[in-house]
Short mmCIF file of C-alpha atoms in Angstrom, two decimals:
data_model
loop_
_atom_site.label_atom_id
_atom_site.label_comp_id
_atom_site.label_asym_id
_atom_site.label_seq_id
_atom_site.Cartn_x
_atom_site.Cartn_y
_atom_site.Cartn_z
CA MET J 1 6.89 -32.04 6.64
CA SER J 2 8.49 -28.89 5.16
CA SER J 3 8.95 -27.43 8.64
CA GLN J 4 10.75 -30.62 9.73
CA LYS J 5 13.08 -30.30 6.73
CA THR J 6 13.73 -26.69 7.73
CA LEU J 7 14.65 -27.79 11.23
CA LEU J 8 16.96 -30.45 9.87
CA ARG J 9 18.73 -27.89 7.64
CA LEU J 10 19.11 -25.57 10.60
CA PHE J 11 20.22 -28.39 12.87
CA ASN J 12 22.76 -29.84 10.44
CA LYS J 13 24.32 -26.49 9.57
CA GLY J 14 27.88 -26.87 10.83
CA LEU J 15 26.88 -29.77 13.09
CA SER J 16 29.13 -32.73 13.87
CA PHE J 17 30.21 -34.74 16.90
CA PRO J 18 33.95 -35.16 17.50
CA SER J 19 34.77 -38.79 16.76
CA ASP J 20 36.12 -39.54 20.23
CA GLN J 21 32.94 -38.20 21.88
CA GLN J 22 30.36 -39.32 19.33
CA LYS J 23 29.32 -42.47 21.18
CA LEU J 24 28.93 -40.62 24.50
CA GLN J 25 27.00 -37.75 22.96
CA LEU J 26 24.57 -39.99 21.05
CA GLU J 27 24.04 -42.07 24.19
CA LEU J 28 23.27 -38.88 26.11
CA VAL J 29 20.78 -37.75 23.46
CA ASN J 30 18.99 -41.10 23.61
CA LYS J 31 18.84 -41.12 27.42
CA ILE J 32 17.45 -37.56 27.56
CA THR J 33 14.89 -38.39 24.89
CA GLN J 34 13.77 -41.57 26.66
CA ASN J 35 13.57 -39.76 29.97
CA LEU J 36 11.40 -37.05 28.42
CA LEU J 37 9.12 -39.61 26.78
CA ILE J 38 8.68 -41.48 30.06
CA SER J 39 7.85 -38.26 31.93
CA ASN J 40 5.60 -37.06 29.11
CA THR J 41 2.65 -36.55 31.46
CA THR J 42 4.49 -33.97 33.55
CA ASN J 43 5.85 -30.54 32.75
CA TYR J 44 9.11 -31.14 34.59
CA PHE J 45 12.26 -32.83 33.38
CA ARG J 46 13.51 -35.17 36.15
CA PRO J 47 16.64 -36.99 35.02
CA ASP J 48 17.29 -40.35 36.68
CA ARG J 49 20.49 -41.03 38.62
CA GLU J 50 22.45 -42.29 35.64
CA LEU J 51 21.46 -39.30 33.57
CA GLN J 52 22.19 -36.94 36.46
CA SER J 53 25.81 -38.05 36.40
CA MET J 54 26.01 -37.25 32.68
CA ILE J 55 24.35 -33.81 32.72
CA SER J 56 27.66 -31.97 32.81
CA CYS J 57 28.52 -33.58 29.45
CA ILE J 58 25.68 -31.84 27.61
CA THR J 59 26.94 -29.87 24.62
CA PRO J 60 25.16 -27.59 22.15
CA ASN J 61 24.94 -30.47 19.67
CA VAL J 62 23.14 -32.61 22.25
CA THR J 63 20.71 -29.77 22.86
CA TYR J 64 20.05 -29.37 19.12
CA HIS J 65 19.39 -33.10 18.73
CA VAL J 66 16.89 -33.18 21.58
CA LEU J 67 15.02 -30.00 20.61
CA SER J 68 14.79 -31.17 16.97
CA ASN J 69 13.28 -34.55 17.80
CA PRO J 70 9.83 -34.65 16.13
CA ASP J 71 8.68 -37.36 18.56
CA LEU J 72 8.90 -35.00 21.51
CA PRO J 73 5.88 -32.73 22.11
CA PRO J 74 6.40 -28.98 22.76
CA HIS J 75 5.79 -29.23 26.52
CA SER J 76 8.53 -31.87 26.84
CA LEU J 77 10.93 -29.64 24.92
CA LEU J 78 10.05 -26.75 27.21
CA SER J 79 10.65 -28.84 30.31
CA PHE J 80 14.12 -29.77 29.02
CA PHE J 81 14.85 -26.18 28.02
CA ASN J 82 13.75 -24.84 31.42
CA PHE J 83 15.81 -27.50 33.18
CA LEU J 84 18.95 -26.34 31.40
CA ARG J 85 18.10 -22.73 32.14
CA SER J 86 17.52 -23.49 35.84
CA ARG J 87 20.92 -25.14 36.08
CA ASN J 88 22.45 -21.77 35.06
CA PHE J 89 23.91 -23.06 31.82
CA ASN J 90 25.54 -20.19 29.94
CA ILE J 91 23.04 -18.86 27.37
CA THR J 92 25.86 -18.37 24.86
CA HIS J 93 27.00 -21.96 25.35
CA ILE J 94 24.42 -24.71 25.78
CA LEU J 95 21.39 -22.49 25.15
CA ASP J 96 22.83 -20.51 22.28
CA ILE J 97 20.98 -18.72 19.46
CA LYS J 98 20.47 -21.87 17.43
CA ALA J 99 18.96 -23.73 20.38
CA HIS J 100 16.53 -20.87 20.97
CA VAL J 101 15.54 -20.71 17.30
CA ILE J 102 14.99 -24.48 17.09
CA LEU J 103 12.73 -24.40 20.15
CA LEU J 104 10.88 -21.32 18.87
CA SER J 105 10.33 -23.04 15.54
CA ARG J 106 8.77 -26.04 17.28
CA LEU J 107 6.52 -23.74 19.31
CA PHE J 108 5.55 -21.87 16.12
CA GLU J 109 4.46 -25.16 14.52
CA ALA J 110 2.26 -25.81 17.57
CA ARG J 111 0.92 -22.20 17.39
CA LYS J 112 2.05 -21.50 20.95
CA PHE J 113 2.77 -17.82 20.29
CA ALA J 114 2.50 -16.62 23.90
CA THR J 115 5.13 -19.17 24.93
CA MET J 116 7.32 -18.06 22.04
CA LYS J 117 7.22 -14.48 23.26
CA SER J 118 7.99 -15.60 26.81
CA ILE J 119 11.07 -17.48 25.59
CA LEU J 120 12.24 -14.44 23.61
CA SER J 121 11.66 -12.16 26.60
CA SER J 122 13.96 -14.36 28.65
CA VAL J 123 16.96 -13.36 26.53
CA VAL J 124 16.74 -9.81 27.93
CA ILE J 125 18.91 -9.80 31.05
CA ASP J 126 19.70 -6.69 33.08
CA GLY J 127 18.25 -4.46 30.37
CA LYS J 128 20.40 -5.98 27.63
CA LEU J 129 19.64 -8.30 24.74
CA CYS J 130 21.79 -11.38 25.27
CA CYS J 131 20.91 -12.83 21.89
CA PRO J 132 22.88 -10.86 19.25
CA ILE J 133 20.62 -9.82 16.39
CA PRO J 134 23.22 -10.54 13.66
CA GLY J 135 23.32 -14.12 14.97
CA VAL J 136 19.59 -14.49 14.39
CA VAL J 137 19.94 -12.89 10.96
CA SER J 138 22.58 -15.44 9.97
CA LEU J 139 20.02 -18.24 10.43
CA VAL J 140 17.16 -16.66 8.46
CA GLY J 141 18.14 -18.27 5.18
CA GLU J 142 17.55 -21.68 6.76
CA LEU J 143 14.12 -20.85 8.19
CA ASP J 144 10.58 -21.12 6.89
CA PRO J 145 9.62 -17.56 5.72
CA HIS J 146 6.43 -17.51 7.81
CA PHE J 147 8.31 -18.51 10.94
CA ALA J 148 11.12 -16.04 10.20
CA GLU J 149 8.60 -13.19 9.87
CA LYS J 150 6.91 -14.13 13.15
CA LEU J 151 10.28 -14.47 14.87
CA PHE J 152 11.42 -11.00 13.82
CA ASP J 153 8.08 -9.44 14.69
CA MET J 154 8.23 -10.94 18.20
CA LEU J 155 11.87 -9.98 18.68
CA PHE J 156 10.96 -6.43 17.64
CA ARG J 157 8.09 -6.42 20.16
CA VAL J 158 10.35 -7.74 22.96
CA CYS J 159 12.89 -4.99 22.25
CA SER J 160 10.12 -2.38 22.28
CA ASP J 161 8.60 -3.69 25.52
CA ASN J 162 12.01 -3.52 27.19
CA ARG J 163 12.77 -0.08 25.73
CA LEU J 164 15.75 -1.37 23.83
CA PHE J 165 15.11 1.19 21.10
CA GLU J 166 18.34 0.88 19.12
CA GLU J 167 17.95 -2.90 19.00
CA ALA J 168 14.31 -2.50 17.89
CA PHE J 169 15.38 -0.21 15.05
CA ARG J 170 18.05 -2.73 14.07
CA VAL J 171 15.50 -5.56 13.97
CA PHE J 172 13.15 -3.38 11.88
CA ASP J 173 15.92 -2.57 9.39
CA TYR J 174 17.03 -6.20 9.11
CA ALA J 175 13.44 -7.33 8.54
CA LYS J 176 12.96 -4.71 5.82
CA MET J 177 16.24 -5.70 4.17
CA MET J 178 15.20 -9.36 4.06
CA GLY J 179 11.67 -8.65 2.85
CA LEU J 180 10.04 -9.64 6.13
CA GLY J 181 7.13 -7.65 7.53
CA ILE J 182 6.76 -6.15 11.00
CA GLU J 183 3.11 -5.85 12.06
CA GLU J 184 1.62 -2.38 12.46
CA ARG J 185 0.45 -3.15 15.99
CA SER J 186 4.02 -4.06 16.94
CA CYS J 187 5.18 -0.73 15.51
CA PHE J 188 2.52 0.99 17.62
CA VAL J 189 4.03 -0.62 20.74
CA LEU J 190 7.37 1.00 19.89
CA LEU J 191 5.78 4.37 19.13
CA LEU J 192 3.97 4.27 22.48
CA ALA J 193 7.15 3.32 24.35
CA LEU J 194 9.09 6.12 22.68
CA LYS J 195 6.38 8.62 23.60
CA LYS J 196 6.31 7.47 27.25
CA CYS J 197 10.07 7.82 27.45
CA GLY J 198 9.97 11.34 26.04
CA GLU J 199 11.79 10.29 22.88
CA LEU J 200 9.54 12.49 20.75
CA ASP J 201 11.96 13.02 17.86
CA LEU J 202 12.68 9.28 17.62
CA CYS J 203 8.92 8.64 17.69
CA ARG J 204 8.33 10.97 14.75
CA ARG J 205 11.32 9.62 12.79
CA PHE J 206 10.28 6.01 13.28
CA PHE J 207 6.75 6.79 12.07
CA HIS J 208 8.21 8.11 8.82
CA ARG J 209 10.26 4.91 8.51
CA MET J 210 6.98 3.02 8.80
CA LEU J 211 5.57 5.10 5.94
CA GLU J 212 8.68 4.70 3.80
CA SER J 213 8.70 0.91 4.20
CA GLY J 214 5.64 0.68 1.95
CA ARG J 215 4.60 -2.57 3.68
CA ILE J 216 2.77 -1.25 6.75
CA GLN J 217 -0.90 -0.29 6.67
CA ILE J 218 -1.02 2.68 9.03
CA ARG J 219 -3.89 2.59 11.52
CA VAL J 220 -5.61 5.55 13.12
CA GLN J 221 -4.04 4.84 16.54
CA SER J 222 -0.48 5.23 15.25
CA LEU J 223 -1.22 8.42 13.33
CA THR J 224 -3.07 9.96 16.27
CA LEU J 225 -0.20 9.17 18.60
CA VAL J 226 2.36 10.82 16.33
CA VAL J 227 0.14 13.86 15.78
CA ASP J 228 -0.13 14.24 19.55
CA VAL J 229 3.66 14.01 19.82
CA LEU J 230 4.10 16.73 17.18
CA CYS J 231 1.53 19.03 18.77
CA ARG J 232 3.04 18.57 22.23
CA GLY J 233 6.41 19.47 20.79
CA GLY J 234 5.01 22.64 19.23
CA GLU J 235 5.50 21.28 15.70
CA VAL J 236 2.02 22.13 14.47
CA GLU J 237 3.16 22.72 10.88
CA LYS J 238 4.68 19.23 10.75
CA ALA J 239 1.38 17.86 12.08
CA LYS J 240 -0.41 19.62 9.22
CA GLU J 241 2.06 18.26 6.67
CA LEU J 242 1.60 14.75 8.04
CA MET J 243 -2.18 15.01 7.81
CA ALA J 244 -1.95 16.23 4.22
CA GLU J 245 0.34 13.32 3.37
CA MET J 246 -1.98 10.75 4.94
CA ALA J 247 -5.12 12.29 3.43
CA GLY J 248 -3.45 12.04 0.03
CA LYS J 249 -3.11 8.30 0.62
CA GLY J 250 -6.81 7.88 1.54
CA GLN J 251 -6.29 7.25 5.72
CA MET J 252 -9.44 10.23 6.15
CA GLU J 253 -10.69 8.83 9.45
CA ALA J 254 -7.26 9.69 10.78
CA ALA J 255 -7.56 13.20 9.36
CA GLU J 256 -10.76 13.71 11.36
CA ILE J 257 -9.03 12.55 14.52
CA LEU J 258 -6.20 14.95 13.77
CA LEU J 259 -8.72 17.76 13.44
CA GLU J 260 -10.18 16.92 16.85
CA GLU J 261 -6.68 16.59 18.31
CA MET J 262 -5.69 20.05 17.13
CA GLN J 263 -8.94 21.59 18.37
CA SER J 264 -8.53 19.99 21.81
CA LYS J 265 -5.16 21.71 22.10
CA GLY J 266 -6.58 25.09 21.18
CA ILE J 267 -5.11 25.00 17.67
CA ASP J 268 -7.59 26.22 15.07
CA PRO J 269 -7.22 24.38 11.75
CA ASN J 270 -6.85 26.76 8.82
CA ILE J 271 -8.28 26.65 5.31
CA VAL J 272 -5.45 24.39 4.08
CA ILE J 273 -6.33 21.71 6.63
CA PHE J 274 -10.02 21.80 5.71
CA ASN J 275 -9.35 21.78 1.96
CA THR J 276 -7.06 18.79 2.41
CA MET J 277 -9.79 16.88 4.23
CA ILE J 278 -12.44 17.83 1.67
CA ASP J 279 -10.18 16.78 -1.20
CA GLY J 280 -9.46 13.45 0.50
CA TYR J 281 -13.17 12.68 0.78
CA CYS J 282 -13.92 13.79 -2.79
CA ARG J 283 -11.15 11.62 -4.22
CA ARG J 284 -12.80 8.62 -2.57
CA GLY J 285 -16.27 9.60 -3.79
CA LEU J 286 -17.47 10.41 -0.26
CA ILE J 287 -19.10 13.69 -1.26
CA ASP J 288 -21.56 13.92 1.62
CA GLU J 289 -18.68 13.64 4.08
CA ALA J 290 -16.87 16.39 2.18
CA LEU J 291 -19.94 18.62 2.43
CA ARG J 292 -20.09 17.91 6.17
CA VAL J 293 -16.53 19.20 6.54
CA GLN J 294 -17.55 22.32 4.60
CA ASP J 295 -20.38 22.85 7.11
CA ILE J 296 -17.85 22.62 9.97
CA MET J 297 -15.80 25.27 8.20
CA ALA J 298 -18.84 27.55 8.00
CA ARG J 299 -19.63 27.08 11.70
CA LYS J 300 -16.06 28.02 12.57
CA GLU J 301 -16.45 31.08 10.33
CA ILE J 302 -13.64 30.00 8.01
CA GLU J 303 -14.41 31.34 4.54
CA ALA J 304 -14.22 28.84 1.72
CA ASP J 305 -11.84 29.86 -1.05
CA VAL J 306 -11.79 29.08 -4.76
CA PHE J 307 -10.00 25.79 -4.10
CA THR J 308 -12.72 24.66 -1.67
CA TYR J 309 -15.47 25.31 -4.19
CA ASN J 310 -13.52 23.75 -7.06
CA ILE J 311 -12.79 20.57 -5.09
CA ILE J 312 -16.43 20.12 -4.12
CA ALA J 313 -17.79 20.95 -7.59
CA CYS J 314 -15.39 18.51 -9.27
CA GLY J 315 -16.28 15.86 -6.70
CA LEU J 316 -19.97 16.31 -7.38
CA CYS J 317 -19.37 16.03 -11.13
CA LYS J 318 -17.54 12.72 -10.65
CA VAL J 319 -20.65 11.22 -9.08
CA HIS J 320 -22.93 12.86 -11.71
CA ARG J 321 -24.55 15.33 -9.29
CA TYR J 322 -24.34 18.14 -11.83
CA GLU J 323 -27.12 20.38 -10.47
CA GLU J 324 -25.45 20.47 -7.06
CA ALA J 325 -22.09 21.16 -8.69
CA LYS J 326 -23.59 24.09 -10.59
CA ARG J 327 -25.15 25.45 -7.39
CA THR J 328 -21.81 25.17 -5.63
CA LEU J 329 -20.05 27.24 -8.29
CA ASN J 330 -22.88 29.77 -8.41
CA THR J 331 -22.63 30.16 -4.62
CA MET J 332 -18.92 30.84 -5.09
CA LEU J 333 -19.71 33.64 -7.54
CA GLU J 334 -22.41 35.08 -5.27
CA LYS J 335 -19.93 35.27 -2.41
CA GLY J 336 -17.53 37.24 -4.56
CA VAL J 337 -14.91 34.50 -4.88
CA VAL J 338 -13.05 34.96 -8.19
CA PRO J 339 -13.19 31.81 -10.34
CA ASN J 340 -10.04 30.36 -11.87
CA VAL J 341 -9.42 28.07 -14.85
CA VAL J 342 -10.56 25.00 -12.88
CA SER J 343 -13.83 26.73 -11.98
CA PHE J 344 -14.54 27.64 -15.60
CA THR J 345 -13.60 24.17 -16.82
CA THR J 346 -15.97 22.58 -14.31
CA PHE J 347 -18.77 24.94 -15.36
CA ILE J 348 -18.11 24.02 -19.01
CA GLU J 349 -18.18 20.31 -18.16
CA ILE J 350 -21.56 20.71 -16.43
CA HIS J 351 -23.08 22.50 -19.44
CA CYS J 352 -21.67 19.81 -21.75
CA LYS J 353 -23.18 17.01 -19.65
CA GLU J 354 -26.52 18.82 -19.73
CA GLY J 355 -26.28 19.03 -23.54
CA ASN J 356 -26.09 22.82 -23.53
CA LEU J 357 -23.13 23.19 -25.89
CA ALA J 358 -23.98 26.78 -26.79
CA GLU J 359 -23.69 27.84 -23.14
CA ALA J 360 -20.48 25.84 -22.79
CA GLU J 361 -18.99 27.56 -25.87
CA TRP J 362 -20.06 31.01 -24.58
CA LEU J 363 -18.46 30.34 -21.19
CA PHE J 364 -15.31 29.07 -22.91
CA ARG J 365 -14.94 32.40 -24.78
CA ASP J 366 -15.99 34.44 -21.74
CA MET J 367 -13.22 33.01 -19.56
CA GLU J 368 -10.62 34.36 -21.98
CA LYS J 369 -12.20 37.81 -21.75
CA ARG J 370 -11.87 37.57 -17.97
CA GLY J 371 -8.16 36.84 -18.30
CA GLU J 372 -8.32 33.10 -17.56
CA VAL J 373 -6.47 31.06 -20.21
CA PRO J 374 -8.04 27.69 -21.07
CA ASN J 375 -5.72 24.76 -20.46
CA VAL J 376 -5.56 21.31 -22.10
CA VAL J 377 -8.28 19.97 -19.79
CA THR J 378 -10.59 22.84 -20.74
CA TYR J 379 -10.10 22.20 -24.46
CA ASN J 380 -10.49 18.44 -24.02
CA THR J 381 -13.78 18.92 -22.16
CA LEU J 382 -15.31 20.86 -25.04
CA ILE J 383 -13.72 18.71 -27.77
CA ASP J 384 -15.14 15.58 -26.14
CA ALA J 385 -18.63 17.12 -25.99
CA TYR J 386 -18.54 18.19 -29.66
CA SER J 387 -17.23 14.77 -30.72
CA LYS J 388 -19.95 12.86 -28.90
CA ASN J 389 -22.54 15.10 -30.57
CA GLU J 390 -20.99 14.53 -34.04
CA LYS J 391 -19.98 18.19 -34.35
CA MET J 392 -16.58 17.22 -35.69
CA LYS J 393 -15.89 20.50 -37.52
CA GLN J 394 -16.03 22.44 -34.24
CA ALA J 395 -14.02 19.72 -32.45
CA HIS J 396 -11.18 19.86 -35.01
CA MET J 397 -11.21 23.67 -34.95
CA LEU J 398 -10.65 23.57 -31.19
CA LYS J 399 -7.76 21.12 -31.63
CA SER J 400 -6.13 23.46 -34.16
CA GLU J 401 -6.71 26.41 -31.86
CA MET J 402 -5.06 24.77 -28.87
CA VAL J 403 -2.02 23.88 -31.00
CA GLU J 404 -1.75 27.50 -32.17
CA LYS J 405 -1.72 28.57 -28.53
CA GLY J 406 1.14 26.23 -27.74
CA LEU J 407 -0.93 23.56 -26.01
CA LEU J 408 -0.14 19.98 -27.01
CA PRO J 409 -3.05 17.59 -27.66
CA ASP J 410 -2.81 14.51 -25.46
CA VAL J 411 -4.28 10.99 -25.52
CA TYR J 412 -7.65 12.31 -24.31
CA THR J 413 -7.78 14.88 -27.13
CA TYR J 414 -7.13 12.25 -29.79
CA THR J 415 -9.39 9.64 -28.20
CA SER J 416 -12.32 12.07 -28.21
CA LEU J 417 -11.76 12.94 -31.87
CA ILE J 418 -11.28 9.29 -32.87
CA HIS J 419 -14.46 8.34 -31.05
CA GLY J 420 -16.37 11.14 -32.76
CA GLU J 421 -15.19 10.16 -36.23
CA CYS J 422 -16.16 6.54 -35.60
CA ILE J 423 -19.63 7.61 -34.42
CA ALA J 424 -20.00 9.60 -37.64
CA GLY J 425 -18.96 6.55 -39.67
CA ARG J 426 -15.68 8.08 -40.86
CA VAL J 427 -13.41 5.26 -39.73
CA ASP J 428 -10.59 6.11 -42.13
CA GLU J 429 -10.46 9.62 -40.60
CA ALA J 430 -10.29 7.97 -37.20
CA LEU J 431 -7.40 5.78 -38.39
CA ASN J 432 -5.56 8.84 -39.69
CA LEU J 433 -5.89 10.43 -36.25
CA PHE J 434 -4.75 7.19 -34.63
CA ASN J 435 -1.62 7.13 -36.80
CA GLU J 436 -0.99 10.83 -36.21
CA MET J 437 -1.19 10.26 -32.48
CA SER J 438 1.24 7.35 -32.67
CA ALA J 439 3.65 9.35 -34.83
CA LYS J 440 3.75 12.00 -32.11
CA GLY J 441 4.72 9.37 -29.54
CA ILE J 442 1.35 9.47 -27.77
CA ILE J 443 0.37 5.98 -26.59
CA GLY J 444 -3.28 5.07 -26.90
CA ASN J 445 -5.27 3.80 -23.93
CA ILE J 446 -8.08 1.26 -23.69
CA ALA J 447 -10.70 3.81 -24.78
CA THR J 448 -8.64 4.77 -27.85
CA TYR J 449 -8.25 1.21 -29.08
CA THR J 450 -11.84 0.28 -28.24
CA SER J 451 -13.18 3.20 -30.29
CA VAL J 452 -11.18 2.23 -33.39
CA ILE J 453 -11.95 -1.49 -33.00
CA SER J 454 -15.66 -0.69 -32.69
CA GLY J 455 -15.53 1.56 -35.76
CA LEU J 456 -13.76 -1.07 -37.87
CA SER J 457 -16.09 -3.82 -36.66
CA LYS J 458 -19.19 -1.86 -37.66
CA GLU J 459 -17.85 -1.73 -41.22
CA GLY J 460 -17.12 -5.45 -41.20
CA ARG J 461 -13.36 -4.89 -41.38
CA ALA J 462 -12.67 -7.85 -39.08
CA ASP J 463 -9.04 -8.42 -40.14
CA GLU J 464 -8.04 -4.87 -39.28
CA ALA J 465 -10.04 -4.92 -36.05
CA PHE J 466 -8.37 -8.14 -34.88
CA LYS J 467 -4.94 -6.84 -35.85
CA LEU J 468 -5.54 -3.81 -33.66
CA TYR J 469 -6.81 -6.09 -30.91
CA ASP J 470 -3.53 -8.05 -31.04
CA GLU J 471 -1.56 -4.81 -30.86
CA MET J 472 -3.63 -3.75 -27.86
CA MET J 473 -3.01 -7.02 -26.04
CA GLY J 474 0.71 -6.79 -26.83
CA MET J 475 0.80 -3.47 -25.00
CA GLY J 476 -0.71 -5.02 -21.89
CA LEU J 477 -4.09 -3.30 -22.32
CA THR J 478 -7.12 -5.44 -21.46
CA PRO J 479 -10.08 -4.91 -23.82
CA ASP J 480 -13.46 -4.23 -22.24
CA ASP J 481 -16.77 -5.93 -23.02
CA ARG J 482 -17.57 -3.36 -25.71
CA ALA J 483 -14.45 -4.30 -27.67
CA TYR J 484 -15.19 -8.03 -27.43
CA ALA J 485 -18.78 -7.54 -28.53
CA ALA J 486 -17.64 -5.44 -31.50
CA LEU J 487 -15.08 -8.04 -32.58
CA VAL J 488 -17.65 -10.84 -32.46
CA GLY J 489 -20.11 -8.71 -34.41
CA SER J 490 -17.51 -7.94 -37.10
CA LEU J 491 -17.37 -11.62 -38.04
CA HIS J 492 -21.02 -11.55 -39.08
CA LYS J 493 -20.92 -8.43 -41.22
CA PRO J 494 -19.93 -8.12 -44.88
CA SER J 495 -17.08 -5.69 -45.43
CA SER J 496 -18.16 -2.29 -46.71
CA HIS J 497 -14.54 -1.59 -47.55
CA GLY J 498 -14.38 -3.83 -50.62
CA ASN J 499 -11.11 -5.64 -51.10
CA GLN J 500 -9.09 -2.75 -49.79
CA HIS J 501 -7.28 -3.28 -46.51
CA HIS J 502 -6.19 -0.23 -44.58
CA GLU J 503 -2.88 -0.96 -42.89
CA ILE J 504 -3.16 0.13 -39.30
CA GLY J 505 -0.03 1.82 -38.05
CA GLU J 506 1.48 2.13 -41.54
CA HIS J 507 2.86 5.57 -40.69
CA LYS J 508 4.26 4.53 -37.32
#
C-alpha cells in the first residue's frame, strides 16, 4: 500500500490535464487500460482500430496514468512501454524520466530486477546517457527509500558497464549526498572497467572514495584489483600504504593477497609490510596466524626487529599465553635485538601476571639503568599489580614517583589504586582518590565506578552506592553484572559506617 501511495505522489507531482483535452485524454487512458486487460495473456500490446487512430494523441500524462494503474500487471505495463518505444516516441517526450521511474518502481515491487536493469540500459544511446541524472535526483524525495537505493545502484552499474565514467562518479556522489548506498559489487564493476580501459589513476582515486564514504564494506576482490593497478603503475609504496591502511581496519585476508601479489611481481615485502600484517592479526586475537607470518619472514631471511617481537609478545599476553610471550622476548634478547620501553613493559606485565612482583620491580629499575625511561603504561602495569596484591604503600609510592617525573596519572592509574583500596577495605581512601581524579578532570570508566560501588556495598552503604550508580548511568556507562550483584547485596547488609554519610563527589 505504501508503494502505491509513493507512485501516486510521484504521478500527481505537477500533473494535470488541460481542460479542453481532459475528456479525450481520460478516454484514451481507459481504452489503453481496457485493451491491455483484454490482451493480458499476451506480452504484446495490440491496439484495436479505434485505439490505433488515437495513438498519436498520447501525452506524458496518459503514459503516467497507464503505468501507475495498480490493476495492470508488470508484463502488461512492459508491453505498453515497448510498444511506445517501438513507435519511436521521443524518450524525452512520451517516455520521459518520470515514465521510466514509474515503470521501474512497478518492476521493483514485483522484484523483477533483471528487467529493471534492461530498461535502464535502454536509456544509453550511442554511448550517451539520455536520461539526465539531475532529473532522476529531482524525483528521489517522492520515492520509497529502498526503491531509490536500488534505482541509483542500477543506474551506477549501467554507467559502469557502458564506460560512462563521469556519469558513474556523478551517480555515486549524488547517492552519497542523499544517504543512499551503492553496493560494493557494483563499485567493483566500475573498478574493473577503469582498469580495462587503462584509467589507472581514476581506478585508484575511486577506490579511496569508496573508503572515504564509510558505507562500503571493502571485499578482497576490490582491494586486490587496486593493488594490482598500483603495482603495474610502479607505485609500490602506495600499495604498501594501502595495505597498512586496510590492515589497520581489520580486512587481513586482503593483506595476504597483497603479499602474494607483490611476490608474484618480483617485489619483496620488507619488514614494515610483515610487521603490519602481524599487528593486524594480533589486534584481532589471531595469534597463530601472526606467528605463521613470522615464520614466512624467517624463511625469506628477513630479520625480525624490536617491533616484530613486541607486537607478538603483546598479542600473546592479550590471550594469556604468558610463557610464550616470555620466550618471544627472550629470543629477541638472544638474537641481540635491543629492547625498548614496550619490551620492558611487556616483560614487567608477564612477571606481574605470574605473581613475581620482586622480579617485576627489579626489571622496572633495571630498564632505567639501561637508559629506557618508563612511561605511563609501565607505571600503570606495576601499580595495578601492587594494588591487586594489597601492597598499597608501594602502589602510592609509584604514583608519586611518576608525578615527580612529569608523567600524569590517568584513569587506569586511579582505577587500579581505587580498586586496591576497596580490596583492602579502605573505602573512604578509595572515595578520596575518586574525588581527586574527578577534580583533575579525569572521567571514570565502568571499572572505576564498579570498584567504588562494590566497596561501598560491602560496607552496607547502599545509599551512597546507589547514588554513584545513578551518576554512572547519567554518564551513559552501563554497569556490569558485578556492580548489580554488589548493589543487591548492599540492601541486605547493616551499615558499618554508622549514621555518617560520605557525600560522593563533594569536592567536584
